[in-house]
Short mmCIF file of N, CA and C in Angstrom, two decimals:
data_model
loop_
_atom_site.label_atom_id
_atom_site.label_comp_id
_atom_site.label_asym_id
_atom_site.label_seq_id
_atom_site.Cartn_x
_atom_site.Cartn_y
_atom_site.Cartn_z
N MET H 1 -11.75 21.71 2.79
CA MET H 1 -11.63 20.91 1.57
C MET H 1 -12.93 20.14 1.39
N SER H 2 -13.63 20.39 0.33
CA SER H 2 -14.88 19.68 0.06
C SER H 2 -14.58 18.37 -0.64
N ASP H 3 -15.59 17.49 -0.71
CA ASP H 3 -15.40 16.19 -1.33
C ASP H 3 -14.95 16.29 -2.79
N ASP H 4 -15.38 17.32 -3.49
CA ASP H 4 -15.03 17.42 -4.89
C ASP H 4 -13.88 18.40 -5.15
N SER H 5 -13.29 18.90 -4.11
CA SER H 5 -12.22 19.88 -4.26
C SER H 5 -10.88 19.20 -4.51
N THR H 6 -10.06 19.80 -5.35
CA THR H 6 -8.70 19.31 -5.53
C THR H 6 -7.71 20.25 -4.85
N GLU H 7 -8.22 21.29 -4.21
CA GLU H 7 -7.35 22.21 -3.48
C GLU H 7 -7.13 21.67 -2.08
N MET H 8 -5.88 21.60 -1.69
CA MET H 8 -5.53 21.08 -0.38
C MET H 8 -4.96 22.21 0.46
N PRO H 9 -5.46 22.37 1.68
CA PRO H 9 -4.88 23.39 2.55
C PRO H 9 -3.38 23.15 2.74
N SER H 10 -2.63 24.24 2.81
CA SER H 10 -1.18 24.10 2.94
C SER H 10 -0.78 23.38 4.22
N THR H 11 -1.56 23.51 5.28
CA THR H 11 -1.22 22.80 6.53
C THR H 11 -1.32 21.30 6.34
N LEU H 12 -2.33 20.84 5.62
CA LEU H 12 -2.48 19.42 5.36
C LEU H 12 -1.37 18.94 4.43
N ARG H 13 -1.08 19.71 3.40
CA ARG H 13 0.00 19.34 2.48
C ARG H 13 1.32 19.23 3.26
N SER H 14 1.56 20.16 4.18
CA SER H 14 2.78 20.13 4.99
C SER H 14 2.82 18.90 5.88
N ARG H 15 1.66 18.54 6.48
CA ARG H 15 1.60 17.35 7.32
C ARG H 15 1.90 16.08 6.53
N LEU H 16 1.32 15.98 5.35
CA LEU H 16 1.58 14.81 4.51
C LEU H 16 3.05 14.77 4.08
N ALA H 17 3.57 15.91 3.68
CA ALA H 17 4.97 15.97 3.22
C ALA H 17 5.94 15.69 4.35
N ALA H 18 5.55 16.00 5.59
CA ALA H 18 6.44 15.77 6.74
C ALA H 18 6.59 14.28 7.05
N THR H 19 5.65 13.48 6.58
CA THR H 19 5.72 12.04 6.77
C THR H 19 5.67 11.40 5.38
N PRO H 20 6.79 11.36 4.66
CA PRO H 20 6.76 10.80 3.31
C PRO H 20 6.17 9.39 3.31
N LEU H 21 5.41 9.10 2.28
CA LEU H 21 4.73 7.81 2.18
C LEU H 21 5.71 6.65 2.26
N TRP H 22 6.85 6.74 1.60
CA TRP H 22 7.82 5.64 1.62
C TRP H 22 8.28 5.37 3.05
N ASP H 23 8.62 6.41 3.78
CA ASP H 23 9.07 6.23 5.17
C ASP H 23 7.95 5.66 6.03
N PHE H 24 6.74 6.17 5.85
CA PHE H 24 5.59 5.66 6.60
C PHE H 24 5.38 4.18 6.29
N ALA H 25 5.42 3.82 5.00
CA ALA H 25 5.19 2.44 4.58
C ALA H 25 6.24 1.50 5.18
N LEU H 26 7.50 1.90 5.14
CA LEU H 26 8.55 1.05 5.72
C LEU H 26 8.35 0.85 7.21
N ALA H 27 8.02 1.93 7.91
CA ALA H 27 7.81 1.84 9.36
C ALA H 27 6.60 0.97 9.68
N LEU H 28 5.50 1.18 8.98
CA LEU H 28 4.30 0.39 9.23
C LEU H 28 4.53 -1.08 8.90
N TYR H 29 5.15 -1.35 7.77
CA TYR H 29 5.38 -2.72 7.32
C TYR H 29 6.26 -3.49 8.31
N GLY H 30 7.12 -2.78 9.02
CA GLY H 30 8.00 -3.41 9.98
C GLY H 30 7.37 -3.67 11.34
N ARG H 31 6.17 -3.18 11.56
CA ARG H 31 5.51 -3.38 12.86
C ARG H 31 4.95 -4.80 12.95
N PRO H 32 4.77 -5.28 14.18
CA PRO H 32 4.31 -6.67 14.38
C PRO H 32 3.02 -7.00 13.64
N GLY H 33 3.09 -8.06 12.85
CA GLY H 33 1.92 -8.58 12.15
C GLY H 33 1.57 -7.91 10.86
N VAL H 34 2.16 -6.76 10.56
CA VAL H 34 1.75 -5.99 9.38
C VAL H 34 2.19 -6.68 8.09
N GLU H 35 3.43 -7.13 8.02
CA GLU H 35 3.89 -7.79 6.80
C GLU H 35 3.00 -8.99 6.47
N ALA H 36 2.75 -9.84 7.46
CA ALA H 36 1.91 -11.02 7.24
C ALA H 36 0.50 -10.62 6.81
N ALA H 37 -0.05 -9.58 7.44
CA ALA H 37 -1.40 -9.12 7.08
C ALA H 37 -1.43 -8.62 5.64
N CYS H 38 -0.45 -7.82 5.27
CA CYS H 38 -0.41 -7.28 3.90
C CYS H 38 -0.26 -8.40 2.87
N LEU H 39 0.64 -9.34 3.14
CA LEU H 39 0.86 -10.43 2.18
C LEU H 39 -0.38 -11.34 2.08
N HIS H 40 -1.06 -11.55 3.20
CA HIS H 40 -2.30 -12.34 3.15
C HIS H 40 -3.34 -11.63 2.28
N LEU H 41 -3.51 -10.33 2.49
CA LEU H 41 -4.48 -9.58 1.69
C LEU H 41 -4.09 -9.55 0.22
N GLN H 42 -2.79 -9.50 -0.05
CA GLN H 42 -2.31 -9.52 -1.43
C GLN H 42 -2.59 -10.88 -2.08
N ASP H 43 -2.20 -11.96 -1.40
CA ASP H 43 -2.28 -13.28 -1.99
C ASP H 43 -3.69 -13.87 -1.97
N ASP H 44 -4.48 -13.55 -0.96
CA ASP H 44 -5.79 -14.17 -0.82
C ASP H 44 -6.93 -13.29 -1.34
N ALA H 45 -6.74 -11.98 -1.33
CA ALA H 45 -7.83 -11.08 -1.75
C ALA H 45 -7.46 -10.23 -2.95
N GLY H 46 -6.23 -10.34 -3.45
CA GLY H 46 -5.83 -9.57 -4.61
C GLY H 46 -5.63 -8.09 -4.35
N VAL H 47 -5.36 -7.74 -3.09
CA VAL H 47 -5.15 -6.34 -2.73
C VAL H 47 -3.71 -5.95 -3.08
N ASP H 48 -3.55 -4.81 -3.71
CA ASP H 48 -2.22 -4.28 -4.01
C ASP H 48 -1.63 -3.69 -2.73
N VAL H 49 -0.48 -4.20 -2.29
CA VAL H 49 0.10 -3.78 -1.02
C VAL H 49 0.48 -2.30 -1.05
N ALA H 50 1.02 -1.83 -2.16
CA ALA H 50 1.39 -0.41 -2.23
C ALA H 50 0.14 0.46 -2.07
N GLU H 51 -0.94 0.08 -2.73
CA GLU H 51 -2.18 0.84 -2.59
C GLU H 51 -2.70 0.77 -1.16
N LEU H 52 -2.63 -0.39 -0.54
CA LEU H 52 -3.08 -0.55 0.83
C LEU H 52 -2.27 0.32 1.78
N LEU H 53 -0.95 0.35 1.62
CA LEU H 53 -0.10 1.18 2.48
C LEU H 53 -0.38 2.66 2.24
N TRP H 54 -0.63 3.03 0.99
CA TRP H 54 -1.00 4.42 0.67
C TRP H 54 -2.29 4.81 1.38
N ARG H 55 -3.27 3.92 1.32
CA ARG H 55 -4.55 4.19 1.98
C ARG H 55 -4.39 4.26 3.50
N CYS H 56 -3.49 3.46 4.06
CA CYS H 56 -3.21 3.53 5.50
C CYS H 56 -2.56 4.87 5.85
N TRP H 57 -1.68 5.35 4.98
CA TRP H 57 -1.03 6.65 5.18
C TRP H 57 -2.07 7.76 5.20
N LEU H 58 -2.96 7.71 4.24
CA LEU H 58 -4.03 8.72 4.20
C LEU H 58 -4.92 8.59 5.44
N TYR H 59 -5.29 7.38 5.80
CA TYR H 59 -6.12 7.13 6.98
C TYR H 59 -5.45 7.68 8.24
N HIS H 60 -4.17 7.46 8.34
CA HIS H 60 -3.37 7.98 9.47
C HIS H 60 -3.51 9.50 9.58
N HIS H 61 -3.65 10.15 8.43
CA HIS H 61 -3.79 11.61 8.40
C HIS H 61 -5.25 12.06 8.35
N GLY H 62 -6.18 11.13 8.59
CA GLY H 62 -7.59 11.48 8.63
C GLY H 62 -8.22 11.71 7.27
N LEU H 63 -7.65 11.07 6.25
CA LEU H 63 -8.12 11.26 4.87
C LEU H 63 -8.48 9.94 4.22
N ALA H 64 -9.27 10.04 3.19
CA ALA H 64 -9.61 8.89 2.35
C ALA H 64 -9.65 9.38 0.91
N THR H 65 -9.73 8.45 -0.01
CA THR H 65 -9.80 8.79 -1.42
C THR H 65 -10.53 7.68 -2.16
N GLY H 66 -10.83 7.93 -3.41
CA GLY H 66 -11.50 6.93 -4.24
C GLY H 66 -10.49 5.97 -4.86
N GLU H 67 -10.67 5.73 -6.12
CA GLU H 67 -9.82 4.79 -6.84
C GLU H 67 -8.38 5.27 -6.91
N ALA H 68 -7.48 4.32 -6.97
CA ALA H 68 -6.07 4.64 -7.20
C ALA H 68 -5.92 5.16 -8.62
N PRO H 69 -4.95 6.03 -8.86
CA PRO H 69 -4.74 6.53 -10.22
C PRO H 69 -4.47 5.37 -11.19
N GLU H 70 -5.08 5.43 -12.36
CA GLU H 70 -4.93 4.37 -13.36
C GLU H 70 -3.46 4.14 -13.71
N ALA H 71 -2.67 5.20 -13.81
CA ALA H 71 -1.26 5.05 -14.16
C ALA H 71 -0.50 4.21 -13.12
N VAL H 72 -0.86 4.37 -11.86
CA VAL H 72 -0.19 3.59 -10.81
C VAL H 72 -0.67 2.14 -10.85
N SER H 73 -1.95 1.94 -11.06
CA SER H 73 -2.47 0.57 -11.18
C SER H 73 -1.82 -0.15 -12.36
N ARG H 74 -1.67 0.56 -13.45
CA ARG H 74 -1.02 -0.01 -14.63
C ARG H 74 0.45 -0.34 -14.32
N TRP H 75 1.15 0.57 -13.65
CA TRP H 75 2.55 0.34 -13.25
C TRP H 75 2.65 -0.95 -12.42
N GLN H 76 1.77 -1.06 -11.45
CA GLN H 76 1.80 -2.24 -10.58
C GLN H 76 1.55 -3.51 -11.37
N ALA H 77 0.60 -3.47 -12.31
CA ALA H 77 0.26 -4.65 -13.10
C ALA H 77 1.34 -5.00 -14.13
N GLU H 78 1.95 -3.98 -14.73
CA GLU H 78 2.89 -4.22 -15.81
C GLU H 78 4.34 -4.32 -15.38
N VAL H 79 4.68 -3.77 -14.22
CA VAL H 79 6.08 -3.77 -13.77
C VAL H 79 6.25 -4.58 -12.48
N THR H 80 5.56 -4.16 -11.43
CA THR H 80 5.77 -4.79 -10.13
C THR H 80 5.31 -6.24 -10.09
N ALA H 81 4.10 -6.51 -10.55
CA ALA H 81 3.56 -7.87 -10.48
C ALA H 81 4.40 -8.88 -11.27
N PRO H 82 4.86 -8.56 -12.49
CA PRO H 82 5.72 -9.53 -13.19
C PRO H 82 7.04 -9.80 -12.45
N LEU H 83 7.62 -8.78 -11.85
CA LEU H 83 8.84 -9.00 -11.08
C LEU H 83 8.56 -9.92 -9.90
N ARG H 84 7.43 -9.72 -9.24
CA ARG H 84 7.04 -10.57 -8.11
C ARG H 84 6.84 -12.01 -8.57
N ARG H 85 6.14 -12.20 -9.69
CA ARG H 85 5.90 -13.55 -10.20
C ARG H 85 7.22 -14.25 -10.51
N LEU H 86 8.14 -13.54 -11.16
CA LEU H 86 9.44 -14.13 -11.48
C LEU H 86 10.21 -14.49 -10.21
N ARG H 87 10.22 -13.58 -9.24
CA ARG H 87 10.93 -13.85 -7.98
C ARG H 87 10.35 -15.07 -7.30
N ARG H 88 9.04 -15.15 -7.22
CA ARG H 88 8.40 -16.29 -6.57
C ARG H 88 8.64 -17.58 -7.34
N ALA H 89 8.66 -17.50 -8.65
CA ALA H 89 8.89 -18.70 -9.47
C ALA H 89 10.27 -19.29 -9.24
N LEU H 90 11.21 -18.47 -8.85
CA LEU H 90 12.58 -18.94 -8.63
C LEU H 90 12.83 -19.43 -7.21
N LYS H 91 11.85 -19.36 -6.35
CA LYS H 91 12.06 -19.67 -4.93
C LYS H 91 12.64 -21.07 -4.73
N ASP H 92 12.01 -22.10 -5.28
CA ASP H 92 12.51 -23.47 -5.08
C ASP H 92 13.87 -23.68 -5.72
N GLU H 93 14.02 -23.20 -6.94
CA GLU H 93 15.29 -23.39 -7.64
C GLU H 93 16.43 -22.65 -6.95
N ALA H 94 16.14 -21.51 -6.34
CA ALA H 94 17.17 -20.72 -5.67
C ALA H 94 17.77 -21.45 -4.46
N ARG H 95 17.04 -22.39 -3.92
CA ARG H 95 17.56 -23.18 -2.78
C ARG H 95 18.69 -24.10 -3.20
N HIS H 96 18.73 -24.45 -4.50
CA HIS H 96 19.70 -25.45 -4.97
C HIS H 96 20.71 -24.90 -5.97
N ARG H 97 20.46 -23.73 -6.48
CA ARG H 97 21.36 -23.18 -7.52
C ARG H 97 21.76 -21.78 -7.14
N GLU H 98 23.05 -21.56 -7.05
CA GLU H 98 23.59 -20.26 -6.66
C GLU H 98 23.21 -19.16 -7.65
N GLY H 99 23.28 -19.46 -8.94
CA GLY H 99 22.92 -18.47 -9.95
C GLY H 99 21.46 -18.06 -9.85
N ALA H 100 20.58 -19.01 -9.63
CA ALA H 100 19.16 -18.71 -9.47
C ALA H 100 18.93 -17.90 -8.21
N ALA H 101 19.67 -18.20 -7.16
CA ALA H 101 19.54 -17.45 -5.91
C ALA H 101 19.96 -15.99 -6.11
N ALA H 102 21.07 -15.80 -6.84
CA ALA H 102 21.54 -14.44 -7.09
C ALA H 102 20.54 -13.66 -7.95
N LEU H 103 20.00 -14.32 -8.97
CA LEU H 103 19.01 -13.68 -9.83
C LEU H 103 17.77 -13.34 -9.02
N ARG H 104 17.34 -14.24 -8.16
CA ARG H 104 16.16 -14.00 -7.32
C ARG H 104 16.38 -12.78 -6.43
N GLU H 105 17.57 -12.62 -5.89
CA GLU H 105 17.86 -11.44 -5.05
C GLU H 105 17.81 -10.15 -5.86
N ARG H 106 18.31 -10.19 -7.09
CA ARG H 106 18.23 -9.00 -7.95
C ARG H 106 16.79 -8.68 -8.29
N LEU H 107 16.00 -9.70 -8.55
CA LEU H 107 14.57 -9.48 -8.82
C LEU H 107 13.87 -8.91 -7.59
N LYS H 108 14.25 -9.40 -6.42
CA LYS H 108 13.67 -8.89 -5.17
C LYS H 108 13.97 -7.40 -5.01
N ALA H 109 15.22 -7.03 -5.28
CA ALA H 109 15.61 -5.62 -5.18
C ALA H 109 14.86 -4.78 -6.22
N SER H 110 14.71 -5.32 -7.43
CA SER H 110 13.97 -4.60 -8.47
C SER H 110 12.50 -4.47 -8.12
N GLU H 111 11.92 -5.50 -7.53
CA GLU H 111 10.53 -5.45 -7.11
C GLU H 111 10.34 -4.37 -6.04
N LEU H 112 11.27 -4.29 -5.11
CA LEU H 112 11.19 -3.26 -4.08
C LEU H 112 11.32 -1.86 -4.70
N ASP H 113 12.21 -1.71 -5.68
CA ASP H 113 12.34 -0.43 -6.39
C ASP H 113 11.04 -0.07 -7.10
N ALA H 114 10.40 -1.06 -7.69
CA ALA H 114 9.13 -0.82 -8.38
C ALA H 114 8.04 -0.42 -7.39
N GLU H 115 8.00 -1.06 -6.23
CA GLU H 115 7.04 -0.68 -5.19
C GLU H 115 7.30 0.75 -4.71
N ARG H 116 8.57 1.08 -4.55
CA ARG H 116 8.90 2.44 -4.11
C ARG H 116 8.43 3.47 -5.14
N GLU H 117 8.64 3.16 -6.41
CA GLU H 117 8.19 4.07 -7.47
C GLU H 117 6.67 4.23 -7.42
N ALA H 118 5.94 3.15 -7.20
CA ALA H 118 4.48 3.23 -7.10
C ALA H 118 4.08 4.13 -5.93
N LEU H 119 4.74 3.94 -4.79
CA LEU H 119 4.43 4.76 -3.62
C LEU H 119 4.76 6.24 -3.87
N LEU H 120 5.85 6.51 -4.55
CA LEU H 120 6.20 7.90 -4.87
C LEU H 120 5.13 8.53 -5.77
N ARG H 121 4.64 7.76 -6.72
CA ARG H 121 3.59 8.27 -7.61
C ARG H 121 2.29 8.51 -6.84
N LEU H 122 1.97 7.61 -5.93
CA LEU H 122 0.77 7.78 -5.11
C LEU H 122 0.90 9.00 -4.20
N GLU H 123 2.09 9.21 -3.65
CA GLU H 123 2.32 10.38 -2.80
C GLU H 123 2.17 11.67 -3.61
N GLU H 124 2.76 11.71 -4.80
CA GLU H 124 2.63 12.90 -5.65
C GLU H 124 1.15 13.18 -5.96
N HIS H 125 0.42 12.12 -6.26
CA HIS H 125 -1.01 12.25 -6.55
C HIS H 125 -1.73 12.86 -5.34
N SER H 126 -1.40 12.38 -4.15
CA SER H 126 -2.05 12.86 -2.94
C SER H 126 -1.66 14.29 -2.62
N LEU H 127 -0.38 14.62 -2.76
CA LEU H 127 0.06 15.98 -2.46
C LEU H 127 -0.55 17.00 -3.41
N ALA H 128 -0.96 16.54 -4.58
CA ALA H 128 -1.65 17.42 -5.52
C ALA H 128 -3.11 17.61 -5.10
N GLY H 129 -3.56 16.83 -4.11
CA GLY H 129 -4.90 16.99 -3.57
C GLY H 129 -5.99 16.28 -4.34
N HIS H 130 -5.64 15.39 -5.24
CA HIS H 130 -6.63 14.73 -6.08
C HIS H 130 -7.60 13.86 -5.28
N ALA H 131 -8.86 14.26 -5.29
CA ALA H 131 -9.98 13.47 -4.75
C ALA H 131 -9.80 13.05 -3.29
N LEU H 132 -9.09 13.83 -2.52
CA LEU H 132 -8.97 13.52 -1.10
C LEU H 132 -10.17 14.08 -0.36
N ARG H 133 -10.60 13.36 0.64
CA ARG H 133 -11.70 13.84 1.47
C ARG H 133 -11.40 13.50 2.91
N PRO H 134 -11.82 14.35 3.83
CA PRO H 134 -11.59 14.05 5.25
C PRO H 134 -12.47 12.88 5.69
N LEU H 135 -11.94 12.08 6.59
CA LEU H 135 -12.73 11.01 7.18
C LEU H 135 -13.77 11.62 8.11
N SER H 136 -14.88 10.96 8.25
CA SER H 136 -15.90 11.44 9.17
C SER H 136 -15.40 11.29 10.61
N ARG H 137 -16.02 12.03 11.50
CA ARG H 137 -15.70 11.94 12.93
C ARG H 137 -16.87 11.34 13.66
N PRO H 138 -16.68 10.43 14.57
CA PRO H 138 -15.40 9.85 14.94
C PRO H 138 -14.83 9.05 13.77
N THR H 139 -13.52 8.87 13.81
CA THR H 139 -12.83 8.17 12.73
C THR H 139 -13.41 6.76 12.59
N PRO H 140 -13.83 6.40 11.37
CA PRO H 140 -14.37 5.06 11.16
C PRO H 140 -13.26 4.01 11.24
N GLU H 141 -13.65 2.77 11.36
CA GLU H 141 -12.67 1.69 11.31
C GLU H 141 -12.02 1.71 9.93
N LEU H 142 -10.79 1.20 9.86
CA LEU H 142 -10.05 1.18 8.60
C LEU H 142 -10.88 0.49 7.51
N GLN H 143 -11.48 -0.62 7.82
CA GLN H 143 -12.27 -1.37 6.84
C GLN H 143 -13.34 -0.49 6.20
N ALA H 144 -14.00 0.33 6.99
CA ALA H 144 -15.07 1.19 6.48
C ALA H 144 -14.53 2.33 5.63
N ALA H 145 -13.27 2.68 5.81
CA ALA H 145 -12.66 3.79 5.08
C ALA H 145 -12.05 3.36 3.75
N LEU H 146 -12.03 2.05 3.49
CA LEU H 146 -11.41 1.54 2.27
C LEU H 146 -12.44 1.26 1.19
N PRO H 147 -12.15 1.64 -0.05
CA PRO H 147 -13.07 1.30 -1.14
C PRO H 147 -12.92 -0.16 -1.57
N LEU H 148 -12.03 -0.91 -0.90
CA LEU H 148 -11.76 -2.30 -1.25
C LEU H 148 -12.72 -3.26 -0.56
N ARG H 149 -13.67 -2.75 0.18
CA ARG H 149 -14.54 -3.58 1.02
C ARG H 149 -15.16 -4.79 0.33
N PRO H 150 -15.66 -4.69 -0.89
CA PRO H 150 -16.31 -5.87 -1.48
C PRO H 150 -15.39 -7.10 -1.58
N GLN H 151 -14.11 -6.90 -1.77
CA GLN H 151 -13.20 -8.04 -1.89
C GLN H 151 -12.63 -8.47 -0.54
N LEU H 152 -12.99 -7.81 0.53
CA LEU H 152 -12.44 -8.12 1.85
C LEU H 152 -13.55 -8.56 2.80
N GLN H 153 -14.10 -9.72 2.55
CA GLN H 153 -15.22 -10.18 3.35
C GLN H 153 -14.91 -11.40 4.22
N LYS H 154 -13.86 -12.13 3.91
CA LYS H 154 -13.52 -13.31 4.70
C LYS H 154 -13.07 -12.88 6.10
N LYS H 155 -13.27 -13.76 7.05
CA LYS H 155 -12.83 -13.47 8.41
C LYS H 155 -11.33 -13.20 8.45
N SER H 156 -10.56 -13.95 7.68
CA SER H 156 -9.11 -13.74 7.68
C SER H 156 -8.74 -12.37 7.12
N HIS H 157 -9.51 -11.87 6.16
CA HIS H 157 -9.27 -10.53 5.60
C HIS H 157 -9.56 -9.46 6.66
N LEU H 158 -10.67 -9.63 7.34
CA LEU H 158 -11.06 -8.66 8.37
C LEU H 158 -10.05 -8.67 9.52
N PHE H 159 -9.56 -9.84 9.86
CA PHE H 159 -8.54 -9.94 10.90
C PHE H 159 -7.26 -9.23 10.45
N ALA H 160 -6.88 -9.40 9.19
CA ALA H 160 -5.68 -8.73 8.66
C ALA H 160 -5.85 -7.21 8.72
N LEU H 161 -7.03 -6.73 8.36
CA LEU H 161 -7.30 -5.29 8.43
C LEU H 161 -7.25 -4.78 9.87
N ARG H 162 -7.78 -5.56 10.80
CA ARG H 162 -7.71 -5.15 12.22
C ARG H 162 -6.26 -5.11 12.69
N THR H 163 -5.45 -6.05 12.20
CA THR H 163 -4.03 -6.03 12.55
C THR H 163 -3.39 -4.75 12.05
N LEU H 164 -3.67 -4.38 10.80
CA LEU H 164 -3.13 -3.13 10.26
C LEU H 164 -3.60 -1.93 11.08
N GLU H 165 -4.89 -1.90 11.35
CA GLU H 165 -5.45 -0.77 12.08
C GLU H 165 -4.85 -0.65 13.48
N SER H 166 -4.57 -1.78 14.11
CA SER H 166 -4.01 -1.75 15.46
C SER H 166 -2.61 -1.15 15.48
N GLN H 167 -1.96 -1.13 14.33
CA GLN H 167 -0.60 -0.58 14.24
C GLN H 167 -0.59 0.87 13.76
N LEU H 168 -1.76 1.42 13.49
CA LEU H 168 -1.88 2.81 13.05
C LEU H 168 -2.29 3.69 14.22
N ASP H 169 -2.01 4.96 14.06
CA ASP H 169 -2.43 5.93 15.05
C ASP H 169 -3.08 7.08 14.31
N PRO H 170 -4.35 6.90 13.89
CA PRO H 170 -4.98 7.97 13.09
C PRO H 170 -4.99 9.30 13.84
N SER H 171 -4.72 10.36 13.09
CA SER H 171 -4.71 11.69 13.70
C SER H 171 -6.00 12.41 13.42
#
């Protein structure tokens, strides 16, 4: 597979399909320190967590890619982010009002559904072979494999990325 090729070898497609992105993301997110690292990168550096988990999935399989598909970025901005803002806005009120707490839980479930949809779209994009390229050997650090580098310069960002990388097992 060349850098400009959209054709993906069937063995690679099979490997990616054998580890669905949603399952990979749930497993990774549940590992020690990963949730906190992802949320820090989201809140402090503006990193989209779904995109970050997608890139970790690709990295795990020895792959990298360029920009996220515009349709997925738009989905995250127009659907997922507003649900997140609403859920977070209700946090204090939900402590004192049962109705607000119930609404917040429904928003949380909807936000998770929106994240899952984004990950499914990213997986479909990847399985189609769009702009995937193999990582160089030896495998670079996760930070070097991400196109998000310019926004990840603080020590806390680099520490969060190292936490993520420590929980991955690149193949």
